[in-house]
Short mmCIF file of C-alpha atoms in Angstrom, two decimals:
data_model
loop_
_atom_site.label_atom_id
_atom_site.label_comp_id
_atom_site.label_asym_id
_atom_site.label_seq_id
_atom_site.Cartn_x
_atom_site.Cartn_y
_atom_site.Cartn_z
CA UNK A 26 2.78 2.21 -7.51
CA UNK A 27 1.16 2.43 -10.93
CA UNK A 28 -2.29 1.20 -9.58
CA UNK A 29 -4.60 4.30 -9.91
CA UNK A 30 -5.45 8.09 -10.63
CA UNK A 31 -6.61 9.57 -7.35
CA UNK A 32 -10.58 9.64 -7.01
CA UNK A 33 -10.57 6.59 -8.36
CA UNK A 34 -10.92 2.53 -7.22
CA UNK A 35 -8.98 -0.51 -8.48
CA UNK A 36 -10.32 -4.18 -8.11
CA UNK A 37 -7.98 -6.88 -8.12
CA UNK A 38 -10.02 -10.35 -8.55
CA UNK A 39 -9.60 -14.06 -9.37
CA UNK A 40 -8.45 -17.26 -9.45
CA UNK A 41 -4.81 -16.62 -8.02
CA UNK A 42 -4.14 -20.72 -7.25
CA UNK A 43 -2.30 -19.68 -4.21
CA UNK A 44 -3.41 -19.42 -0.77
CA UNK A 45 -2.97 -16.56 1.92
CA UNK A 46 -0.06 -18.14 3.06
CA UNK A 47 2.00 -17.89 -0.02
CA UNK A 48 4.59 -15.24 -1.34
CA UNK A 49 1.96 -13.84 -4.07
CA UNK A 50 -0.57 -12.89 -1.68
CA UNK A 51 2.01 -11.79 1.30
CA UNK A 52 3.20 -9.31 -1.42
CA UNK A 53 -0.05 -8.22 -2.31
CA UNK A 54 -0.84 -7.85 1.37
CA UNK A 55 2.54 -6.17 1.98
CA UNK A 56 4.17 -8.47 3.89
CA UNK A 57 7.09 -9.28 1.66
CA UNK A 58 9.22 -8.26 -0.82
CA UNK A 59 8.99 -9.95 -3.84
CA UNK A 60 12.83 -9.76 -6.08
CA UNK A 61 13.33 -6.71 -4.34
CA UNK A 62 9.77 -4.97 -5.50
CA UNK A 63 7.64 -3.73 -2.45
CA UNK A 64 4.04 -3.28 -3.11
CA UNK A 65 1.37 -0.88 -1.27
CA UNK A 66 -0.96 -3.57 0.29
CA UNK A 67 -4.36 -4.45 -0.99
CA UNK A 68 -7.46 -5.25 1.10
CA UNK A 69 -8.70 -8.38 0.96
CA UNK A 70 -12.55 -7.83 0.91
CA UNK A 71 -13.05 -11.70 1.97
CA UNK A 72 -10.73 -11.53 4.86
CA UNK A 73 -12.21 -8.29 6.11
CA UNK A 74 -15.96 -9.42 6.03
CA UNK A 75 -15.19 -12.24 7.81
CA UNK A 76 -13.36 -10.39 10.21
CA UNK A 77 -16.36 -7.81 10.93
CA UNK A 78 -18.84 -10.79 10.99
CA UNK A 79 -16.73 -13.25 13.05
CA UNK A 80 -16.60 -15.70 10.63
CA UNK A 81 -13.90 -18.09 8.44
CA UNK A 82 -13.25 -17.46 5.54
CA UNK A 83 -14.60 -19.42 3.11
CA UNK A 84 -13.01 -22.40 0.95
CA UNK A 85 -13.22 -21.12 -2.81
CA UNK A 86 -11.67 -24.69 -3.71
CA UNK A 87 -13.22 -27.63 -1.88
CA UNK A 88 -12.09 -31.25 -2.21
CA UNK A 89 -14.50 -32.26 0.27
CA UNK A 90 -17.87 -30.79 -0.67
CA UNK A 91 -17.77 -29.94 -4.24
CA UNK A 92 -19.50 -32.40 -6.20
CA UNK A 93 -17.56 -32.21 -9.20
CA UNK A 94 -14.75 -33.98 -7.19
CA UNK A 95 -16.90 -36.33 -6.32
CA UNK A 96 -15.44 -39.75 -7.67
CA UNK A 97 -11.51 -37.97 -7.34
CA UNK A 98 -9.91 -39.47 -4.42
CA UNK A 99 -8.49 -36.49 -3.06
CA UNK A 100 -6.80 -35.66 0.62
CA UNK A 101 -6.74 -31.78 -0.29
CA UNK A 102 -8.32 -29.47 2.96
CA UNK A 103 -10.29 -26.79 1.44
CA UNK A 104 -8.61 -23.59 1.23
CA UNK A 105 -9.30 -20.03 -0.37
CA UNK A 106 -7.70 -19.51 -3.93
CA UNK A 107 -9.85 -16.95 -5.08
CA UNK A 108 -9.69 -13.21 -4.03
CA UNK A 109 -10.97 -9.90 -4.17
CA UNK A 110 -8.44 -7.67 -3.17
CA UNK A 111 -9.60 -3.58 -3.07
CA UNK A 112 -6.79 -1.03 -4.09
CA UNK A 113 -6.98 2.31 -2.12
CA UNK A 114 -5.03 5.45 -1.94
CA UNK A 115 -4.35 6.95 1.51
CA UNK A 116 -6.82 9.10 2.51
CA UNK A 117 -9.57 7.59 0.27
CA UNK A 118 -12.87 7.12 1.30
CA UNK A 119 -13.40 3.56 1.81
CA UNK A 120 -16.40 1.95 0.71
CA UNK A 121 -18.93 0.27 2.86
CA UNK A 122 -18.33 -3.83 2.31
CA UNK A 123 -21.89 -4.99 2.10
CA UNK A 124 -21.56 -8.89 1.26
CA UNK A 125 -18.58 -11.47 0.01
CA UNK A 126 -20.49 -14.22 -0.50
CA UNK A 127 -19.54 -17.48 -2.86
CA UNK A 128 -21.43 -18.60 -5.53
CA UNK A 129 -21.92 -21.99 -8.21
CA UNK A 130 -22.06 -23.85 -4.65
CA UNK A 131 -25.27 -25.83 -5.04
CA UNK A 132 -25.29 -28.29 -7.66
CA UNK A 133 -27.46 -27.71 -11.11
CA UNK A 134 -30.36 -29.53 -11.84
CA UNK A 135 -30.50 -31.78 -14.17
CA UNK A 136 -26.93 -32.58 -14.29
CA UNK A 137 -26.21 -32.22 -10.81
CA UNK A 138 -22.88 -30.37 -11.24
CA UNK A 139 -21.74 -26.94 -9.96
CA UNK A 140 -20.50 -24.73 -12.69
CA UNK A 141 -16.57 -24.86 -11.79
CA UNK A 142 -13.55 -26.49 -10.00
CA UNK A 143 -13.64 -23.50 -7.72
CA UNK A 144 -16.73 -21.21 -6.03
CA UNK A 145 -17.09 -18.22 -7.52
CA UNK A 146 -16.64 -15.30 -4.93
CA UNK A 147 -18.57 -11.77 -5.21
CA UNK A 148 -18.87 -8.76 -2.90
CA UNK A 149 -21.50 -5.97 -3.09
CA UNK A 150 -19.48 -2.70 -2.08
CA UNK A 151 -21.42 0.69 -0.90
CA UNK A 152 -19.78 3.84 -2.56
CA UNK A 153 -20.56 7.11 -1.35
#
């Protein structure tokens, strides 16, 4: 594990194209090996908010709703492509996960576009 000096936080974000049900984010989450290489799993802030509100996840990339697919005929269900996965040593204080929220959902005025393909994902994290 080359991820961090202790006392310290790593961030893992983006636009990963895969959802939680592929190999890429099993590793990350520890749940596979991937050619042999074991990793020590990341949290995924999205998943745990969700979890402590009792809500879904939400879709980062969204056939249905987005209006910049508008006029694409598309059969695509929404799913989550975009994470924020926190890094933490063992016995690290965890931060407090305030929000994970999506954002560049509502449309632009006066072009009536959202800014991107995908939401944009963000999470406000306490740190004591």
């Amino acid at each position: 594990n080359t991820r961090k000096a202790p006392g310290s936080w790593s961030l893992l974000c983006g636009d990963f194209n895969a959802i939680p049900e592929s190999s890429v984010y099993r590793f990350l989450q520890g749940q596979q090996s991937l050619h042999g290489v074991e990793t020590q799993p990341w949290i995924d802030l999205a998943a745990y908010d969700a979890f402590v509100k009792r809500k879904a996840t939400a879709a980062t990339l969204d056939f249905v709703t987005n209006p910049r697919w508008t006029n694409t005929p598309r059969l695509d269900l929404p799913m989550r492509v975009d994470w924020l996965m926190l890094g933490v040593e063992i016995e690290q204080e965890l931060p407090r996960v305030q929000v994970v929220e999506l954002f560049g959902v509502e449309p632009l005025a006066p072009s009536n576009a959202v800014p991107s393909d995908h939401y944009g994902v963000y999470t406000d994290l306490s740190f004591t």
